Coordinates of C-alpha atoms and ligand atoms in Angstrom, one line a residue:
M1 CA 15.9 178.7 124.0
P2 CA 15.2 175.4 123.7
R3 CA 18.7 172.3 124.5
S4 CA 19.5 171.5 120.6
T5 CA 18.9 168.2 121.5
V6 CA 17.3 167.1 118.6
A7 CA 16.7 164.3 115.5
R8 CA 17.3 165.5 112.5
I9 CA 15.5 163.8 110.1
D10 CA 16.7 162.8 106.3
L11 CA 13.5 162.0 104.3
G12 CA 15.5 162.5 100.7
A13 CA 17.5 159.4 102.3
L14 CA 14.1 157.9 103.6
R15 CA 12.8 158.3 99.9
Q16 CA 16.4 156.1 98.6
N17 CA 15.7 153.9 100.4
Y18 CA 12.4 152.7 100.0
R19 CA 13.7 153.2 96.5
L20 CA 16.3 150.4 97.4
A21 CA 13.8 148.2 98.4
C22 CA 11.9 148.4 95.5
E23 CA 14.8 147.4 93.3
H24 CA 15.0 144.0 95.9
A25 CA 11.9 143.9 96.2
G26 CA 11.2 143.9 92.5
P27 CA 9.0 142.3 90.8
A28 CA 7.3 142.6 94.0
Q29 CA 5.4 146.4 95.1
A30 CA 6.4 147.6 98.8
M31 CA 3.7 148.2 101.0
A32 CA 6.4 151.1 103.5
V33 CA 5.1 149.7 106.7
V34 CA 5.2 153.0 108.2
K35 CA 4.3 151.9 112.5
A36 CA 5.5 152.9 115.4
D37 CA 5.7 156.3 114.6
G38 CA 7.6 155.2 111.6
Y39 CA 10.4 154.0 113.6
G40 CA 10.1 157.0 115.8
H41 CA 10.7 159.3 113.1
G42 CA 7.3 160.7 112.8
I43 CA 4.5 158.6 111.0
V44 CA 2.8 161.5 109.3
P45 CA 6.1 163.6 107.9
V46 CA 7.5 159.4 107.1
A47 CA 4.4 158.5 104.8
Q48 CA 4.0 162.3 103.5
A49 CA 7.6 161.7 102.2
L50 CA 6.3 158.1 101.1
A51 CA 3.6 159.6 99.4
N52 CA 4.2 159.7 96.4
D53 CA 6.4 156.4 95.9
A54 CA 4.3 153.9 97.9
P55 CA 1.2 152.8 97.0
K56 CA -0.2 151.1 100.1
Y57 CA 1.2 151.4 104.4
A58 CA 1.1 149.4 106.1
V59 CA 1.0 150.0 110.2
A60 CA 0.0 147.4 113.6
C61 CA -3.0 149.1 114.6
L62 CA -6.1 151.4 114.0
E63 CA -4.5 154.9 115.6
E64 CA -2.1 154.6 113.6
A65 CA -4.1 154.2 109.9
L66 CA -5.9 156.9 111.3
A67 CA -3.0 158.8 111.5
I68 CA -1.8 158.9 107.6
R69 CA -5.5 159.3 106.9
D70 CA -5.9 162.6 109.2
A71 CA -2.5 164.0 106.6
G72 CA -5.1 163.3 104.1
L73 CA -3.0 160.8 102.1
R74 CA -5.7 158.3 100.6
Q75 CA -4.1 155.1 99.8
P76 CA -4.9 152.3 101.2
V77 CA -3.3 150.9 104.5
V78 CA -2.6 147.3 106.1
M79 CA -3.2 146.7 109.6
L80 CA -0.7 144.3 110.2
Q81 CA -2.5 143.3 113.7
G82 CA -6.2 142.9 112.0
V83 CA -8.5 144.4 114.5
H84 CA -8.9 144.3 118.1
A85 CA -12.9 145.1 118.3
P86 CA -15.6 143.8 116.1
G87 CA -16.9 148.2 115.6
D88 CA -13.0 148.3 114.0
L89 CA -14.3 146.6 110.8
G90 CA -16.6 148.9 110.2
L91 CA -14.7 151.8 110.1
C92 CA -12.4 149.8 108.2
V93 CA -14.6 149.6 105.5
R94 CA -14.7 153.0 106.0
Q95 CA -11.1 154.5 105.5
G96 CA -9.9 152.3 103.2
F97 CA -8.1 150.3 105.4
E98 CA -6.7 146.0 104.6
P99 CA -7.3 144.6 108.2
V100 CA -5.5 141.2 109.1
L101 CA -7.4 138.7 109.6
H102 CA -4.8 136.0 112.0
S103 CA -7.8 133.8 114.1
H104 CA -11.3 132.5 114.5
H105 CA -12.1 135.5 117.1
Q106 CA -11.1 137.8 114.2
L107 CA -13.2 135.7 111.6
A108 CA -16.4 135.3 113.9
W109 CA -16.6 139.1 114.0
L110 CA -16.4 139.1 110.7
D111 CA -19.7 137.6 110.2
Q112 CA -21.1 139.9 112.2
M113 CA -20.8 142.7 110.5
A114 CA -23.6 144.2 107.2
A115 CA -20.0 145.9 104.9
R116 CA -17.1 144.2 105.4
P117 CA -13.8 145.5 104.9
T118 CA -11.2 144.0 102.6
F119 CA -8.4 141.8 104.0
W120 CA -5.3 139.7 104.1
V121 CA -5.4 135.9 106.0
K122 CA -2.5 135.4 107.6
V123 CA -0.2 132.3 107.7
N124 CA 1.1 130.7 110.4
T125 CA 4.5 128.9 108.1
G126 CA 6.4 128.5 111.7
M127 CA 6.7 131.9 113.7
N128 CA 4.6 131.1 115.8
R129 CA 2.8 134.6 116.8
L130 CA -0.6 134.5 114.2
G131 CA -1.6 133.1 111.8
F132 CA -3.7 129.9 110.0
L133 CA -1.8 127.0 109.8
P134 CA -1.4 125.9 106.7
A135 CA -3.2 122.8 107.6
E136 CA -6.0 125.5 108.6
L137 CA -6.1 127.5 105.3
A138 CA -9.3 125.4 103.5
E139 CA -11.6 125.2 106.5
V140 CA -11.2 129.0 106.5
M141 CA -11.9 129.5 103.6
R142 CA -15.7 127.6 103.5
K143 CA -16.2 129.5 106.9
L144 CA -14.9 132.6 104.4
D145 CA -18.0 131.6 101.8
A146 CA -20.4 130.6 104.4
I147 CA -20.5 133.8 105.7
G148 CA -20.0 135.4 102.8
A149 CA -17.0 137.5 103.1
R150 CA -14.5 135.7 100.5
P151 CA -15.2 139.1 98.0
G152 CA -13.8 140.8 100.0
L153 CA -10.0 139.0 100.7
L154 CA -7.1 140.1 98.8
G155 CA -4.2 137.7 99.9
F156 CA -2.4 135.8 102.6
V157 CA 0.4 137.0 104.2
T158 CA 3.3 135.5 106.5
H159 CA 5.9 136.7 108.6
F160 CA 10.2 134.7 108.9
A161 CA 11.2 134.9 111.9
C162 CA 14.9 134.5 110.7
A163 CA 15.0 135.8 108.0
D164 CA 18.3 138.3 109.5
D165 CA 20.0 135.3 109.3
L166 CA 21.5 133.8 105.9
D167 CA 22.9 130.5 107.5
S168 CA 19.9 129.5 108.7
S169 CA 17.4 127.3 106.3
M170 CA 14.0 128.8 108.3
T171 CA 13.3 131.2 105.3
A172 CA 13.4 128.9 102.8
E173 CA 11.4 126.6 104.9
Q174 CA 8.5 129.2 105.7
T175 CA 8.5 130.2 102.0
A176 CA 8.0 126.6 101.5
R177 CA 5.3 126.1 103.5
F178 CA 3.6 129.4 102.1
E179 CA 4.1 128.3 98.9
E180 CA 2.2 125.1 99.4
A181 CA -0.6 126.0 101.6
T182 CA -1.5 129.0 99.4
A183 CA -1.2 127.3 96.0
H184 CA -4.2 126.5 95.5
W185 CA -5.7 129.6 95.3
P186 CA -3.2 131.4 92.2
E187 CA -6.0 134.4 91.6
L188 CA -5.2 136.0 96.1
M189 CA -2.4 138.3 96.3
R190 CA 0.3 136.8 98.9
S191 CA 2.7 138.9 100.5
V192 CA 6.3 138.3 102.6
G193 CA 9.1 140.0 103.3
N194 CA 10.1 141.9 105.6
S195 CA 12.9 143.8 105.6
A196 CA 15.9 141.4 106.0
A197 CA 14.1 139.2 102.8
H198 CA 15.4 141.7 100.4
F199 CA 18.9 141.2 101.0
I200 CA 18.5 136.6 101.0
P201 CA 19.7 136.3 97.4
G202 CA 16.5 134.6 95.1
Q203 CA 14.4 135.0 97.9
P204 CA 10.8 135.1 96.1
M205 CA 8.7 138.1 97.6
F206 CA 5.4 136.9 95.3
D207 CA 3.1 139.8 95.5
W208 CA 3.8 142.6 98.4
S209 CA 7.0 143.0 100.4
R210 CA 7.2 144.9 103.8
P211 CA 10.2 146.7 104.4
G212 CA 10.2 148.4 107.7
I213 CA 13.9 149.4 109.2
M214 CA 15.2 149.3 105.9
L215 CA 13.7 152.3 104.9
Y216 CA 14.4 154.3 108.3
G217 CA 18.5 153.2 107.7
G218 CA 18.7 150.4 109.9
S219 CA 20.4 147.1 108.6
P220 CA 17.9 144.2 108.8
M221 CA 20.8 141.5 108.7
L222 CA 22.2 140.4 111.5
A223 CA 26.5 141.4 112.6
K224 CA 26.0 144.2 109.3
I225 CA 25.3 147.9 109.6
G226 CA 23.3 149.6 107.7
P227 CA 25.6 151.6 104.9
E228 CA 26.8 148.1 104.2
L229 CA 23.3 147.3 102.6
G230 CA 23.7 151.1 100.7
L231 CA 21.2 152.1 102.9
K232 CA 21.5 155.8 103.8
P233 CA 20.8 156.7 107.2
V234 CA 17.6 158.4 108.3
M235 CA 18.4 160.4 111.6
S236 CA 20.7 162.3 113.2
L237 CA 20.3 162.2 116.7
E238 CA 22.4 165.0 118.0
A239 CA 23.6 166.8 121.5
P240 CA 25.0 170.0 122.6
L241 CA 28.4 169.4 124.7
I242 CA 27.4 171.7 127.8
T243 CA 31.0 171.8 130.3
T244 CA 34.0 169.7 129.7
R245 CA 36.8 168.9 132.3
T246 CA 39.4 167.5 132.9
V247 CA 39.4 164.2 135.5
R248 CA 42.8 162.6 136.9
A249 CA 44.3 160.0 136.4
G250 CA 41.8 157.5 139.5
E251 CA 38.6 159.8 139.4
T252 CA 35.8 158.0 138.0
V253 CA 32.8 159.6 136.2
G254 CA 28.5 159.7 137.2
Y255 CA 26.9 157.0 138.7
G256 CA 28.5 153.8 140.3
G257 CA 31.4 155.5 139.7
G258 CA 32.7 152.5 137.7
F259 CA 34.8 154.3 135.1
V260 CA 38.4 155.0 136.6
A261 CA 39.6 157.4 134.3
D262 CA 43.5 155.6 133.6
R263 CA 45.2 159.0 133.2
D264 CA 44.1 162.4 133.4
T265 CA 41.0 162.8 130.8
R266 CA 39.0 165.8 129.1
M267 CA 36.0 164.8 129.2
G268 CA 32.3 166.6 128.6
M269 CA 29.4 166.1 128.9
V270 CA 26.7 165.9 126.4
A271 CA 22.7 167.2 127.0
I272 CA 20.9 163.6 126.0
G273 CA 20.2 160.6 128.1
Y274 CA 17.7 157.5 128.5
G275 CA 14.9 160.3 129.4
D276 CA 15.7 161.0 125.8
G277 CA 15.3 157.5 124.5
Y278 CA 19.1 157.3 124.5
P279 CA 20.1 153.7 125.8
R280 CA 21.2 152.9 129.5
H281 CA 22.4 149.8 128.4
A282 CA 25.2 151.5 126.1
G283 CA 28.4 151.8 128.3
T284 CA 32.0 152.9 128.4
G285 CA 33.4 152.4 124.4
T286 CA 29.7 153.4 123.0
P287 CA 30.8 155.1 120.6
A288 CA 29.5 158.8 119.2
A289 CA 30.7 161.7 117.4
V290 CA 31.6 165.7 117.6
N291 CA 33.0 167.3 114.6
G292 CA 33.6 164.5 112.5
Q293 CA 35.4 162.6 114.8
R294 CA 34.2 159.4 116.3
I295 CA 34.5 159.7 120.7
R296 CA 33.6 156.8 123.2
L297 CA 31.0 157.8 125.7
I298 CA 32.4 157.0 129.6
G299 CA 30.6 155.8 132.4
R300 CA 27.2 155.6 132.8
V301 CA 24.5 157.5 130.8
S302 CA 22.5 159.5 133.0
M303 CA 18.6 160.4 132.7
D304 CA 19.3 164.0 131.1
M305 CA 22.9 163.6 130.1
L306 CA 25.5 161.4 129.1
A307 CA 29.2 161.7 130.1
V308 CA 32.5 161.5 126.4
D309 CA 36.0 161.2 126.7
L310 CA 37.2 164.1 124.7
S311 CA 40.7 162.7 124.5
N312 CA 40.2 162.1 120.5
A313 CA 39.0 165.6 120.1
P314 CA 40.4 168.2 121.4
D315 CA 39.5 171.2 120.0
A316 CA 35.8 170.0 120.5
R317 CA 34.5 173.1 122.5
E318 CA 30.5 173.7 124.8
G319 CA 28.7 174.0 122.6
D320 CA 29.2 171.7 120.1
P321 CA 27.2 169.4 118.8
V322 CA 28.1 165.9 119.4
E323 CA 26.1 162.6 117.2
L324 CA 25.0 160.2 119.2
W325 CA 23.8 158.2 115.5
G326 CA 23.6 159.3 112.2
P327 CA 26.4 159.2 109.4
T328 CA 29.7 158.8 111.3
V329 CA 28.3 156.9 114.0
G330 CA 26.0 154.2 113.2
V331 CA 22.2 153.5 114.8
D332 CA 23.4 149.3 114.3
E333 CA 26.9 150.6 116.1
V334 CA 24.9 151.7 119.3
A335 CA 22.4 149.2 119.4
T336 CA 25.2 146.5 119.5
C337 CA 27.1 148.4 122.4
A338 CA 24.0 148.1 124.5
G339 CA 23.0 144.3 123.7
T340 CA 19.9 145.4 121.2
I341 CA 18.9 146.4 118.0
S342 CA 18.1 149.2 116.1
Y343 CA 14.6 148.9 115.9
E344 CA 14.2 149.3 119.9
L345 CA 16.7 152.5 119.7
L346 CA 14.6 154.6 116.7
T347 CA 11.8 153.2 118.2
G348 CA 12.3 154.8 121.8
I349 CA 13.0 158.6 121.3
T350 CA 11.3 159.9 123.8
A351 CA 8.4 162.4 123.1
R352 CA 11.4 165.7 124.9
V353 CA 13.3 164.8 121.2
P354 CA 12.0 167.7 119.0
R355 CA 12.4 166.2 115.6
E356 CA 13.6 168.2 112.4
Y357 CA 12.9 167.2 108.8
R358 CA 14.6 167.9 105.4
Ligands
LIG1 C1 6.9 145.1 111.6 C2 6.2 144.2 110.2 C3 7.3 143.8 109.3 C4 8.5 145.0 109.0 O1 9.7 144.9 110.0 P1 11.0 145.0 109.4 O2 12.2 143.8 109.7 O3 11.6 146.0 110.2 O4 11.2 145.3 107.8 C5 7.0 143.6 107.9 N1 6.1 142.7 108.7 C6 5.2 142.7 109.7 C7 4.3 141.5 109.6 C8 5.8 143.3 110.6 O5 5.3 143.2 111.5

């Protein structure tokens, strides 16, 4: 019998979160960001679950776009990082992928192609990862005209650096730069808006927003957990309690002996560890739950197991499922305890953990 460590995926919750994104994005449309294997939830089931609602998907790379096509879905797929080789442009044409072109290097590839895909141009308004500076845009447009590629241009994209922080003025500055830089071409579409931007009051979303983490119930905002923003948890990560015992006051638990019981403590071992993607940096005190009762981790997370304090759950027995995150314990809470963000936890669940869908 397989061990019952599992990531349960609630596709109904995913759809509700997508609808919330649409409400916040309106009148802009929302392209569903399903990169990194649907943020660890499985790109194909996630894309299929949103197929009746989402007019477009967005992914990071070609392999992810192809996974959507292989599943038989026909919507356009935006490739947020563009293409990595000129030959990929031909595939984009055939498959209806929309690469985001961000460098002169990529524009030169367009010139080499007989057939051109529809595409977007990335504007660097301050994130300083990818894109053309506002001052370069006129030249980019001349170049596209010169090589006859202008008809394929759908519009402009930019990405916010600090939208998670309502106290930052950066998003307003980036929005103003984007608006000004693209104002000469009102016939073209514009896309801004990661999940966080959906929660900034009054934030313009232009034509297309690009929600990712919020679809999966993770909070995009600093110091907020998903449910506080109206988001439903999508993944419940569960693993069985495989043994229970009482450690005596003064004894230690696990590698390094860092946790010392301050009193006799009933504890349990749970069949999940960093080999499953559970974060090793989640230390003593990180919340989990058993039978709806919150409990805490103790000691160091091992590769295949972790220890929990069962003082709060005297009825917990071997075989009971422990929730590592889900409806009782928010993934954002665990992320905070591990010094990271829900994005990393969700995308980090390894192939050893089966995904079960409902
Ligand atoms: C990943 C990504 C998004 C989605 O970001 P979330 O914070 O997960 O909503 C949007 N736009 C771009 C360019 C991205 O790379």
